[in-house]
Tab-separated table of C-alpha atoms in Angstrom:
chain	number	residue	atom	x	y	z
A	59	MET	CA	231.950	126.078	143.214
A	60	SER	CA	231.131	127.998	140.104
A	61	ARG	CA	230.980	126.190	136.766
A	62	PRO	CA	233.363	127.067	134.040
A	63	ALA	CA	232.327	129.527	131.577
A	64	LYS	CA	230.875	128.240	128.337
A	65	PRO	CA	233.247	128.961	125.413
A	66	THR	CA	232.308	131.303	122.566
A	67	VAL	CA	232.383	129.525	119.278
A	68	VAL	CA	234.289	131.364	116.657
A	69	LEU	CA	233.412	130.146	113.075
A	70	VAL	CA	236.118	130.865	110.356
A	71	HIS	CA	235.033	130.445	106.836
A	72	GLY	CA	237.347	129.267	104.091
A	73	ALA	CA	238.362	130.356	100.540
A	74	PHE	CA	235.730	130.930	97.933
A	75	ALA	CA	233.077	131.398	100.515
A	76	ASP	CA	232.120	133.779	103.381
A	77	ALA	CA	230.531	133.432	106.843
A	78	SER	CA	227.042	132.619	105.404
A	79	SER	CA	228.566	129.292	104.750
A	80	TYR	CA	227.786	128.649	108.420
A	81	ALA	CA	224.076	129.712	107.924
A	82	GLN	CA	222.770	126.220	108.951
A	83	VAL	CA	225.154	125.835	111.884
A	84	VAL	CA	224.969	129.188	113.568
A	85	PRO	CA	221.054	128.975	114.656
A	86	ARG	CA	221.740	125.400	115.892
A	87	LEU	CA	224.600	126.530	118.174
A	88	ILE	CA	222.629	129.491	119.480
A	89	ALA	CA	219.680	127.136	120.277
A	90	ARG	CA	222.041	125.462	122.521
A	91	GLY	CA	222.807	128.376	124.405
A	92	LEU	CA	226.287	129.152	122.989
A	93	ASP	CA	227.603	132.580	121.999
A	94	VAL	CA	228.800	132.514	118.436
A	95	VAL	CA	230.995	134.873	116.260
A	96	ALA	CA	231.344	134.425	112.488
A	97	PRO	CA	233.792	136.949	111.289
A	98	ALA	CA	234.505	137.918	107.513
A	99	VAL	CA	237.895	136.819	106.913
A	100	PRO	CA	239.770	139.117	104.397
A	101	ASN	CA	241.260	136.077	102.446
A	102	ARG	CA	244.429	138.052	101.453
A	103	SER	CA	247.234	136.205	103.092
A	104	LEU	CA	247.538	133.397	105.793
A	105	ILE	CA	249.603	135.662	108.089
A	106	GLY	CA	247.300	138.677	107.643
A	107	ASP	CA	244.210	136.681	107.821
A	108	ALA	CA	245.499	134.781	111.024
A	109	ALA	CA	246.377	138.268	112.657
A	110	TYR	CA	242.767	139.515	111.898
A	111	VAL	CA	241.090	136.417	113.474
A	112	ALA	CA	243.422	136.418	116.396
A	113	SER	CA	242.602	140.117	117.054
A	114	ILE	CA	238.896	139.250	117.231
A	115	VAL	CA	239.558	136.220	119.441
A	116	ARG	CA	241.567	138.432	121.894
A	117	GLN	CA	238.438	140.756	122.300
A	118	ILE	CA	236.196	138.042	123.350
A	119	PRO	CA	236.077	137.480	127.136
A	120	GLY	CA	236.350	134.017	128.239
A	121	PRO	CA	237.325	130.599	126.638
A	122	VAL	CA	236.970	130.176	122.811
A	123	VAL	CA	236.426	127.149	120.557
A	124	LEU	CA	238.022	128.041	117.191
A	125	VAL	CA	236.314	126.405	114.300
A	126	GLY	CA	237.940	126.521	110.685
A	127	HIS	CA	236.613	125.347	107.454
A	128	SER	CA	238.974	124.644	104.443
A	129	TYR	CA	241.589	127.344	104.173
A	130	GLY	CA	239.984	128.603	107.508
A	131	GLY	CA	241.737	125.533	109.117
A	132	ALA	CA	245.158	126.924	108.226
A	133	VAL	CA	244.059	130.369	109.704
A	134	ILE	CA	243.113	128.831	113.064
A	135	THR	CA	246.189	126.774	112.959
A	136	VAL	CA	248.014	130.146	113.483
A	137	ALA	CA	245.370	132.243	115.253
A	138	GLY	CA	244.696	129.519	117.663
A	139	THR	CA	247.812	130.372	119.675
A	140	GLU	CA	245.855	133.036	121.357
A	141	GLY	CA	245.774	132.131	125.035
A	142	ASN	CA	241.904	131.912	125.479
A	143	VAL	CA	241.574	129.409	122.575
A	144	LYS	CA	240.759	126.084	124.430
A	145	ALA	CA	239.905	123.873	121.376
A	146	LEU	CA	240.412	123.768	117.641
A	147	VAL	CA	237.882	122.212	115.271
A	148	TYR	CA	238.823	121.456	111.627
A	149	LEU	CA	235.996	121.001	108.870
A	150	ALA	CA	237.429	119.675	105.784
A	151	GLY	CA	240.376	121.850	106.549
A	152	TYR	CA	244.025	122.280	106.461
A	153	ALA	CA	245.968	121.430	109.639
A	154	LEU	CA	249.461	122.926	108.729
A	155	GLU	CA	252.604	122.075	110.574
A	156	GLU	CA	254.858	125.065	111.764
A	157	GLY	CA	256.841	126.366	108.799
A	158	GLU	CA	254.549	124.615	106.217
A	159	SER	CA	252.491	126.340	103.432
A	160	LEU	CA	249.224	125.395	101.906
A	161	GLY	CA	251.137	124.612	98.643
A	162	GLU	CA	253.553	122.510	100.329
A	163	LEU	CA	250.826	120.349	102.129
A	164	GLN	CA	248.760	120.047	98.979
A	165	GLY	CA	251.702	119.211	96.865
A	166	ARG	CA	252.360	115.889	98.638
A	167	PHE	CA	249.139	114.599	97.429
A	168	PRO	CA	247.326	114.146	93.955
A	169	ASP	CA	245.408	117.221	92.858
A	170	SER	CA	241.648	117.295	93.504
A	171	ASP	CA	239.147	118.467	90.954
A	172	LEU	CA	239.619	122.068	92.070
A	173	ALA	CA	242.961	122.353	90.521
A	174	ALA	CA	241.474	122.482	86.908
A	175	ALA	CA	238.616	124.676	87.994
A	176	LEU	CA	240.623	127.662	89.375
A	177	VAL	CA	240.530	131.081	87.675
A	178	ARG	CA	243.343	133.714	88.451
A	179	THR	CA	242.595	137.393	88.057
A	180	PRO	CA	244.659	140.497	88.906
A	181	PHE	CA	243.703	142.932	91.635
A	182	PRO	CA	245.232	146.284	92.709
A	183	VAL	CA	247.329	146.291	95.826
A	184	GLU	CA	247.193	149.449	97.813
A	185	GLY	CA	250.589	151.186	97.996
A	186	SER	CA	252.199	148.871	95.386
A	187	THR	CA	252.625	149.271	91.618
A	188	GLU	CA	252.421	145.424	91.294
A	189	ASN	CA	249.023	143.660	91.145
A	190	GLY	CA	248.048	140.835	93.272
A	191	THR	CA	246.459	137.652	92.086
A	192	ASP	CA	242.984	136.609	93.164
A	193	VAL	CA	242.130	132.709	92.863
A	194	SER	CA	238.519	131.757	92.530
A	195	VAL	CA	236.504	128.783	91.123
A	196	ARG	CA	234.952	128.910	87.786
A	197	PRO	CA	231.252	129.503	88.424
A	198	ASP	CA	230.005	126.814	86.115
A	199	THR	CA	232.139	124.188	87.982
A	200	PHE	CA	231.422	125.418	91.483
A	201	PRO	CA	228.279	123.218	92.156
A	202	ALA	CA	230.048	120.075	91.315
A	203	VAL	CA	233.457	120.686	92.595
A	204	PHE	CA	232.550	122.627	95.852
A	205	ALA	CA	228.959	121.824	96.688
A	206	ALA	CA	227.793	118.637	95.131
A	207	ASP	CA	225.274	117.701	97.894
A	208	VAL	CA	224.036	121.229	98.432
A	209	ASP	CA	220.728	122.404	96.768
A	210	VAL	CA	221.794	123.257	93.263
A	211	ARG	CA	219.916	126.676	93.334
A	212	LEU	CA	221.876	127.703	96.474
A	213	ALA	CA	225.149	126.276	95.016
A	214	GLU	CA	224.434	128.592	91.938
A	215	VAL	CA	224.263	131.635	94.235
A	216	LEU	CA	227.299	130.731	96.135
A	217	ALA	CA	229.140	130.343	92.809
A	218	VAL	CA	228.551	133.789	91.763
A	219	SER	CA	229.099	135.462	95.225
A	220	GLN	CA	232.316	133.599	96.203
A	221	ARG	CA	234.925	135.426	98.143
A	222	PRO	CA	238.354	134.798	96.210
A	223	LEU	CA	241.506	133.926	97.990
A	224	ALA	CA	244.643	135.875	97.219
A	225	ALA	CA	247.442	133.648	95.735
A	226	GLN	CA	249.818	134.804	98.454
A	227	ALA	CA	247.784	132.852	100.887
A	228	PHE	CA	249.063	129.553	99.325
A	229	ALA	CA	252.700	130.492	99.751
A	230	ASP	CA	252.732	131.853	103.257
A	231	ALA	CA	254.484	129.471	105.778
A	232	ALA	CA	252.487	128.956	109.089
A	233	PRO	CA	254.481	130.591	111.947
A	234	ALA	CA	252.874	128.404	114.448
A	235	ALA	CA	250.934	125.142	114.751
A	236	ALA	CA	248.357	125.612	117.712
A	237	TRP	CA	247.213	122.072	117.335
A	238	ARG	CA	250.534	121.158	119.212
A	239	THR	CA	249.330	122.633	122.385
A	240	THR	CA	245.471	122.662	122.103
A	241	PRO	CA	242.945	119.804	121.946
A	242	SER	CA	241.655	119.567	118.309
A	243	TRP	CA	238.932	117.651	116.484
A	244	GLY	CA	238.779	117.192	112.753
A	245	LEU	CA	236.097	116.315	110.208
A	246	VAL	CA	237.107	114.614	106.868
A	247	ALA	CA	234.599	115.234	104.020
A	248	SER	CA	235.203	111.910	102.359
A	249	SER	CA	233.535	112.981	99.113
A	250	ASP	CA	235.392	116.284	98.829
A	251	ARG	CA	236.362	117.292	95.327
A	252	THR	CA	237.947	120.567	96.442
A	253	ILE	CA	240.592	119.287	98.913
A	254	ASN	CA	241.750	115.667	98.599
A	255	PRO	CA	240.416	114.056	101.626
A	256	ASP	CA	243.802	112.392	102.142
A	257	VAL	CA	245.262	116.004	102.810
A	258	GLU	CA	242.727	116.292	105.473
A	259	ARG	CA	243.365	112.816	106.962
A	260	TYR	CA	247.092	113.408	106.911
A	261	GLY	CA	246.943	116.729	108.726
A	262	TYR	CA	244.565	115.443	111.261
A	263	GLN	CA	246.567	112.236	111.968
A	264	ARG	CA	249.842	114.159	112.185
A	265	ALA	CA	248.233	116.330	114.811
A	266	GLY	CA	246.670	113.378	116.796
A	267	MET	CA	243.331	114.777	116.491
A	268	THR	CA	239.990	113.130	117.406
A	269	THR	CA	238.591	112.581	113.849
A	270	VAL	CA	235.311	111.702	112.192
A	271	GLU	CA	234.437	111.078	108.553
A	272	VAL	CA	231.252	112.236	106.856
A	273	ASP	CA	230.252	111.240	103.299
A	274	SER	CA	230.083	115.001	102.229
A	275	SER	CA	231.105	117.533	99.579
A	276	HIS	CA	233.405	120.298	100.724
A	277	LEU	CA	230.646	122.471	102.115
A	278	VAL	CA	229.823	120.081	104.893
A	279	MET	CA	228.438	122.863	107.029
A	280	LEU	CA	225.647	123.309	104.603
A	281	SER	CA	225.000	119.671	103.645
A	282	HIS	CA	225.344	118.076	106.974
A	283	PRO	CA	224.974	120.769	109.569
A	284	GLN	CA	223.919	118.607	112.424
A	285	ARG	CA	227.180	116.393	112.207
A	286	VAL	CA	229.093	119.743	112.149
A	287	VAL	CA	227.268	120.853	115.335
A	288	ASP	CA	227.806	117.492	116.996
A	289	LEU	CA	231.522	117.734	116.552
A	290	ILE	CA	231.738	121.392	117.831
A	291	GLU	CA	229.575	120.478	120.809
A	292	GLU	CA	231.949	117.643	121.572
A	293	ALA	CA	234.804	120.135	121.645
A	294	VAL	CA	232.627	122.565	123.778
A	295	ARG	CA	231.848	119.801	126.327
A	296	ALA	CA	235.444	118.640	126.577
A	297	VAL	CA	236.733	122.104	127.411
A	298	SER	CA	233.726	122.939	129.644
A	299	ALA	CA	234.074	119.926	132.012
């Protein structure tokens, strides 16, 4: 009897970051013989970003474990409805319900420190006379709010190279909730100052996920990469059995 194919791990980054936020996770997964894809998410709208990630997932032969950090959790909630996605892993992420937006989920809980640190700037929208709005984190607050337990020199680099999130992404309602039909795991960053940890807990509990808590800042993949890898491997083992 042939053994089930090992899933490919697709790592979806969040807002104010890019795929390099998984720099400590990727080599550990590769060392364990796993194929890894870490796409660059446009961060323009939840609907558009999920469609983009779904298009990447569809091109991967065999099963996929879809991992989402922060806003990337909302993205995998929608993109995870692709037929070859066998597991979802949320890292300090948003697990939206169908028909729910980021703004609605966050609005149920007290603001984190992020709210006072956000900067809004206009950007041109192709084919429109109206500007869009980019949301980013004020660089001088980024290390403390986003990456308190990451080396300060690295945090300073991340602060000036962050990938903004278009405001539209906060308003888009999730057209689907993949966790309803797909086994899911969730990591709560209990010292998170970017997303209120109770937002993470609430979403995970509502979804009935297997959940772990790590005393970490929002960038848990850089500050506690082995804990992240352990959780991803747990999902891989579960869908490979």
